[in-house]
Every structure is written in C-alpha cells, then in structure tokens.
Short mmCIF file of C-alpha atoms and ligand atoms in Angstrom, two decimals:
data_model
loop_
_atom_site.label_atom_id
_atom_site.label_comp_id
_atom_site.label_asym_id
_atom_site.label_seq_id
_atom_site.Cartn_x
_atom_site.Cartn_y
_atom_site.Cartn_z
CA UNK P 310 5.61 -4.57 22.26
CA UNK P 311 5.66 -1.13 20.60
CA UNK P 312 4.06 -0.53 17.20
CA UNK P 313 7.50 -0.15 15.64
CA UNK P 314 8.62 -3.49 17.05
CA UNK P 315 5.43 -5.06 15.70
CA UNK P 316 6.16 -3.62 12.23
CA UNK P 317 9.71 -4.91 12.41
CA UNK P 318 8.88 -8.52 13.25
CA UNK P 319 6.27 -8.66 10.47
CA UNK P 320 8.69 -7.15 7.94
CA UNK P 321 11.60 -9.42 8.88
CA UNK P 322 9.48 -12.56 8.73
CA UNK P 323 7.99 -11.66 5.33
CA UNK P 324 11.36 -10.80 3.80
CA UNK P 325 12.88 -14.03 5.10
CA UNK P 326 10.02 -16.14 3.78
CA UNK P 327 9.53 -14.51 0.39
CA UNK P 328 12.76 -13.00 -0.87
CA UNK P 329 15.08 -15.44 -2.59
CA UNK P 330 18.38 -14.69 -4.28
CA UNK P 331 18.52 -13.53 -7.93
CA UNK P 332 15.01 -12.06 -7.83
CA UNK P 333 13.37 -8.74 -8.59
CA UNK P 334 11.47 -7.27 -5.65
CA UNK P 335 8.95 -4.43 -5.53
CA UNK P 336 9.59 -2.14 -2.58
CA UNK P 337 6.50 -0.52 -1.09
CA UNK P 338 6.22 2.75 0.82
CA UNK P 339 5.57 3.81 4.39
CA UNK P 340 7.05 3.24 7.81
CA UNK P 341 6.81 -0.60 7.88
CA UNK P 342 8.69 -0.97 4.61
CA UNK P 343 11.69 0.73 6.21
CA UNK P 344 12.18 -2.46 8.27
CA UNK P 345 11.82 -4.66 5.18
CA UNK P 346 14.57 -2.71 3.45
CA UNK P 347 16.75 -2.94 6.58
CA UNK P 348 16.36 -6.72 6.52
CA UNK P 349 17.13 -6.92 2.79
CA UNK P 350 20.30 -4.89 3.30
CA UNK P 351 21.28 -7.12 6.22
CA UNK P 352 20.81 -10.26 4.12
CA UNK P 353 22.80 -8.81 1.23
CA UNK P 354 25.73 -8.29 3.63
CA UNK P 355 25.35 -11.50 5.61
CA UNK P 356 24.49 -14.06 2.96
CA UNK P 357 25.27 -12.38 -0.36
CA UNK P 358 21.59 -12.18 -1.34
CA UNK P 359 21.26 -10.81 -4.89
CA UNK P 360 18.14 -8.73 -5.46
CA UNK P 361 17.06 -5.91 -7.71
CA UNK P 362 14.66 -3.51 -5.99
CA UNK P 363 11.95 -1.62 -7.86
CA UNK P 364 10.53 1.32 -5.87
CA UNK P 365 6.90 2.44 -5.50
CA UNK P 366 7.65 6.04 -4.54
CA UNK P 367 10.33 8.65 -4.07
CA UNK P 368 10.62 7.47 -0.46
CA UNK P 369 11.16 3.84 -1.52
CA UNK P 370 13.76 4.90 -4.08
CA UNK P 371 15.67 6.79 -1.39
CA UNK P 372 15.52 3.81 0.95
CA UNK P 373 16.94 1.53 -1.75
CA UNK P 374 19.74 3.94 -2.61
CA UNK P 375 20.62 4.78 1.01
CA UNK P 376 20.89 1.08 1.83
CA UNK P 377 23.13 0.42 -1.20
CA UNK P 378 20.65 -2.00 -2.73
CA UNK P 379 20.45 -2.45 -6.49
CA UNK P 380 17.87 -0.05 -7.93
CA UNK P 381 15.73 -1.29 -10.81
CA UNK P 382 12.71 -0.08 -12.73
CA UNK P 383 9.77 -1.55 -14.60
CA UNK P 384 11.42 -0.88 -17.99
CA UNK P 385 14.07 -3.43 -17.18
CA UNK P 386 12.02 -5.58 -14.79
CA UNK P 387 8.41 -5.55 -15.99
CA UNK P 388 7.85 -8.83 -14.13
CA UNK P 389 8.71 -8.92 -10.45
CA UNK P 390 8.94 -12.02 -8.32
CA UNK P 391 7.40 -10.40 -5.28
CA UNK P 392 6.36 -6.98 -3.97
CA UNK P 393 6.52 -6.22 -0.26
CA UNK P 394 4.39 -3.35 0.97
CA UNK P 395 2.50 -1.99 3.94
CA UNK P 396 -1.22 -1.29 4.18
CA UNK P 397 -3.50 1.02 6.09
CA UNK P 398 -6.06 -1.70 6.64
CA UNK P 399 -6.63 -5.33 5.64
CA UNK P 400 -10.12 -6.78 5.90
CA UNK P 401 -11.21 -10.41 6.37
CA UNK P 402 -11.28 -10.95 2.58
CA UNK P 403 -7.80 -9.45 2.10
CA UNK P 404 -9.17 -6.27 0.57
CA UNK P 405 -6.73 -3.49 1.41
CA UNK P 406 -6.88 0.24 1.91
CA UNK P 407 -3.58 1.73 0.81
CA UNK P 408 -2.41 5.24 0.12
CA UNK P 409 -2.24 6.67 3.61
CA UNK P 410 1.22 7.84 2.60
CA UNK P 411 -0.05 9.04 -0.77
CA UNK P 412 1.82 6.48 -2.89
CA UNK P 413 -1.09 4.32 -4.03
CA UNK P 414 -0.68 4.74 -7.79
CA UNK P 415 2.87 3.48 -8.07
CA UNK P 416 2.20 0.92 -5.36
CA UNK P 417 -0.66 -0.55 -7.38
CA UNK P 418 1.33 -0.53 -10.61
CA UNK P 419 4.28 -2.31 -8.99
CA UNK P 420 1.99 -4.79 -7.20
CA UNK P 421 0.27 -5.57 -10.50
CA UNK P 422 3.66 -6.48 -11.99
CA UNK P 423 4.55 -8.83 -9.14
CA UNK P 424 3.75 -12.50 -9.00
CA UNK P 425 2.97 -12.10 -5.30
CA UNK P 426 2.03 -9.10 -3.19
CA UNK P 427 3.04 -9.58 0.44
CA UNK P 428 1.66 -7.19 3.04
CA UNK P 429 3.50 -6.28 6.23
CA UNK P 430 1.78 -4.40 9.03
CA UNK P 431 1.30 -4.02 12.75
CA UNK P 432 -1.76 -5.37 14.52
CA UNK P 433 -3.74 -2.12 14.23
CA UNK P 434 -4.24 -2.75 10.50
CA UNK P 435 -6.03 -6.08 10.91
CA UNK P 436 -9.81 -5.64 10.52
CA UNK P 437 -12.94 -7.62 9.79
CA UNK P 438 -14.43 -4.79 7.75
CA UNK P 439 -12.82 -1.77 6.08
CA UNK P 440 -13.18 1.36 8.14
CA UNK P 441 -13.28 -0.54 11.42
CA UNK P 442 -9.70 0.46 12.33
CA UNK P 443 -8.60 2.97 9.69
CA UNK P 444 -10.58 6.17 10.05
CA UNK P 445 -9.01 8.31 7.33
CA UNK P 446 -11.04 6.95 4.41
CA UNK P 447 -10.12 5.47 1.06
CA UNK P 448 -7.48 7.55 -0.73
CA UNK P 449 -8.32 8.33 -4.35
CA UNK P 450 -5.68 9.91 -6.58
CA UNK P 451 -7.20 12.45 -8.98
CA UNK P 452 -6.11 14.87 -11.68
CA UNK P 453 -6.05 18.31 -9.97
CA UNK P 454 -8.39 20.11 -12.41
CA UNK P 455 -11.13 17.53 -11.77
CA UNK P 456 -11.14 17.21 -8.01
CA UNK P 457 -14.37 19.15 -7.42
CA UNK P 458 -16.55 17.31 -10.00
CA UNK P 459 -15.05 13.98 -8.93
CA UNK P 460 -15.84 14.77 -5.31
CA UNK P 461 -19.46 15.49 -6.24
CA UNK P 462 -19.82 12.40 -8.42
CA UNK P 463 -18.51 10.04 -5.76
CA UNK P 464 -20.70 11.66 -3.16
CA UNK P 465 -23.77 11.16 -5.37
CA UNK P 466 -22.85 7.58 -6.29
CA UNK P 467 -21.93 6.23 -2.88
CA UNK P 468 -22.51 8.88 -0.21
CA UNK P 469 -20.04 9.70 2.53
CA UNK P 470 -17.69 12.66 2.57
CA UNK P 471 -14.62 13.44 0.48
CA UNK P 472 -11.80 15.55 1.83
CA UNK P 473 -9.02 17.02 -0.27
CA UNK P 474 -5.83 15.91 1.48
CA UNK P 475 -3.82 18.92 2.59
CA UNK P 476 -0.05 19.11 2.82
CA UNK P 477 1.59 19.24 6.23
CA UNK P 478 4.66 21.44 5.82
CA UNK P 479 3.37 23.45 2.86
CA UNK P 480 0.29 25.59 2.29
CA UNK P 481 -2.29 23.96 0.05
CA UNK P 482 -3.02 20.42 -1.08
CA UNK P 483 -0.83 17.37 -0.84
CA UNK P 484 0.67 16.73 -4.30
CA UNK P 485 1.56 13.10 -5.07
CA UNK P 486 4.80 11.83 -6.63
CA UNK P 487 2.84 11.92 -9.90
CA UNK P 488 1.70 15.54 -9.59
CA UNK P 489 -1.88 14.68 -8.63
CA UNK P 490 -4.20 15.40 -5.67
CA UNK P 491 -5.71 12.95 -3.21
CA UNK P 492 -9.33 12.83 -2.11
CA UNK P 493 -9.84 10.82 1.07
CA UNK P 494 -13.26 9.23 0.82
CA UNK P 495 -14.91 8.75 4.20
CA UNK P 496 -17.40 6.17 3.01
CA UNK P 497 -20.60 5.46 4.94
CA UNK P 498 -19.77 2.82 7.53
CA UNK P 499 -23.29 1.44 7.51
CA UNK P 500 -23.12 0.44 3.82
CA UNK P 501 -22.21 -3.11 2.87
CA UNK P 502 -20.08 -2.33 -0.17
CA UNK P 503 -18.93 -4.78 -2.81
CA UNK P 504 -15.41 -3.38 -3.07
CA UNK P 505 -14.73 -4.91 -6.48
CA UNK P 506 -17.68 -3.00 -7.90
CA UNK P 507 -16.91 0.18 -6.01
CA UNK P 508 -13.32 0.14 -7.22
CA UNK P 509 -14.42 -0.42 -10.82
CA UNK P 510 -17.04 2.36 -10.66
CA UNK P 511 -14.57 4.82 -9.15
CA UNK P 512 -12.05 4.10 -11.90
CA UNK P 513 -14.69 4.86 -14.54
CA UNK P 514 -14.97 8.49 -13.40
CA UNK P 515 -12.90 10.70 -15.73
CA UNK P 516 -10.01 12.21 -13.81
CA UNK P 517 -9.75 9.42 -11.25
CA UNK P 518 -6.22 8.11 -11.69
CA UNK P 519 -6.24 5.27 -9.15
CA UNK P 520 -7.89 4.19 -5.94
CA UNK P 521 -6.37 2.95 -2.70
CA UNK P 522 -8.65 -0.10 -2.80
CA UNK P 523 -6.53 -3.16 -3.53
CA UNK P 524 -8.96 -5.96 -4.30
CA UNK P 525 -7.77 -9.50 -5.12
CA UNK P 526 -4.17 -8.40 -5.17
CA UNK P 527 -2.56 -9.47 -1.90
CA UNK P 528 -1.29 -13.03 -1.52
CA UNK P 529 -0.51 -13.01 2.17
CA UNK P 530 -0.43 -10.52 5.05
CA UNK P 531 1.91 -10.58 8.05
CA UNK P 532 0.81 -8.72 11.17
CA UNK P 533 3.22 -8.10 14.00
CA UNK P 534 1.14 -8.61 17.14
CA UNK P 535 1.31 -6.90 20.55
CA UNK P 536 2.46 -10.14 22.23
CA UNK P 537 5.49 -10.48 19.92
CA UNK P 538 4.00 -13.11 17.63
CA UNK P 539 3.36 -12.73 13.91
CA UNK P 540 -0.14 -13.48 12.65
CA UNK P 541 -0.57 -14.37 8.99
CA UNK P 542 -3.60 -14.14 6.77
CA UNK P 543 -4.25 -15.52 3.30
CA UNK P 544 -7.31 -15.39 1.15
O1 5RP N 409 -0.04 2.73 1.25
C1 5RP N 409 0.91 3.22 1.82
C2 5RP N 409 1.55 4.48 1.40
O2 5RP N 409 0.85 5.05 0.34
C3 5RP N 409 1.49 2.53 2.99
O3 5RP N 409 1.80 1.23 2.65
C4 5RP N 409 0.47 2.54 4.10
O4 5RP N 409 0.11 3.88 4.34
C5 5RP N 409 1.02 1.90 5.37
O5 5RP N 409 2.04 2.69 5.89
P1 5RP N 409 2.77 2.37 7.26
O6 5RP N 409 3.65 1.19 7.01
O7 5RP N 409 3.53 3.62 7.58
O8 5RP N 409 1.70 2.08 8.28
#
C-alpha cells in the first residue's frame, strides 16, 4: 500500500468514527487532511451530513471552500466538537510533533478549542520516541526580529541545533500564515526530555509564539498501515 493510500484509510476511518451531523469540526493542515476533507464532502453529498468547518491554515481554508463545505471561524464557533489533523510524529505517550507544514500555531489554537483532537497519519509517523522517525526537528514559530537570540537561548538551554526554515520557491525564510519565522530545533537524540517541561520552557522565551510540541492534546491517533489495516492509539 502506498503512503497516500495509508493516509486515506486513516483519514476516512477517523472522519467516519468522529464526525457527527450538526457539529463544528476543526480542519487541520497537510497532505493527510486532504483525504479527511474529501470524505467530509462525500458524506455531505451522500448522507446530508451538516458540519461547519473551522480551518487551521490558508491551505485548510482553501480545501473547505473548494469542497463547498461550510466555512466557520472561532468567533462564531469558539467551541468545536472535534478537530481532525495530521502529525509529523506521534510517540508512545501521544506527544506529537506538528508544524512540518508550518501551520502549528493555528493548529494548536484550533485543537485547544476542540473537545477532541483526532490525529490521522500514515505508518511512518508512529514512533516510540520523538525523533526516531521524523528527522526535521521540532518546529518553533518565532517573531522574526527575535530569531537569532531565541536560537541561542534554546541552544544554551537544551543543546542541539536550530535551523531557520527557508522557503522553497522564494529567496529567504519561510514566512508562516501569521507572518512569523520557523526555527526547526534538531534536539539531541540522546537526551531523555520531559516534553511538558520543554514545551513550557520554550514558551517562556520572549518572541517564541508557539511550539510544534503537542503534549496532552490528542485523544486518539489513526495510522494507515502498509498492510491496509488501520492501527489506533490512545493515551
Ligand atoms: O503539522 C502539520 C502542518 O503544520 C501537518 O499536520 C503535519 O506536517 C503532517 O502533514 P502530512 O499530513 O502532510 O504528513
């Protein structure tokens, strides 16, 4: 089974199990979420499902609009029934790395407004320990003027290496949907971090807007496996 097929079976299963009619749903970002939105659109047509979709990024907003789903926002729907999102890695304790697509800030805000955060992913995201599978580090969204001092402070506090994420089809840094930069923190693999504490300490650094560490947020993860099955994980 290809990676895309694995993403699709995880997304379809999660949408079918968690999205009920007359609910407000947070829509995550990334390539796996595309399949979740496809399934939502299918169910709207087939069974008259009524959902309002609150996006976590420009990409998610476009997906909602292009699929003719009802677009909502947190002003009107500050409490969501469920948020469905991808992840870059999920460890054995359901700690997530998110932000590979640069959308971590709005993803965390939307997840924090949802009663349940449901993760959909292919089998390459399923780890025992963070960093085992995902090699691009923990994304940290920062205010542009502060990226150098923040980089130094994190390096001194925890070690590892921080790389300013660069844009792909533009010269210079990657700029988030919120006008910020991203530092990808390649943390030392040998360290046995308490991610709750690390996340809290990172957020205390002036200029750090949000981290891609999602601790104690996810309710359940669905992994599409290579053999065509879907593996689930709960805390
Ligand atoms: O956090 C994210 C974007 O900021 C995505 O959820 C994460 O990168 C997973 O993406 P994909 O479904 O493409 O593997």
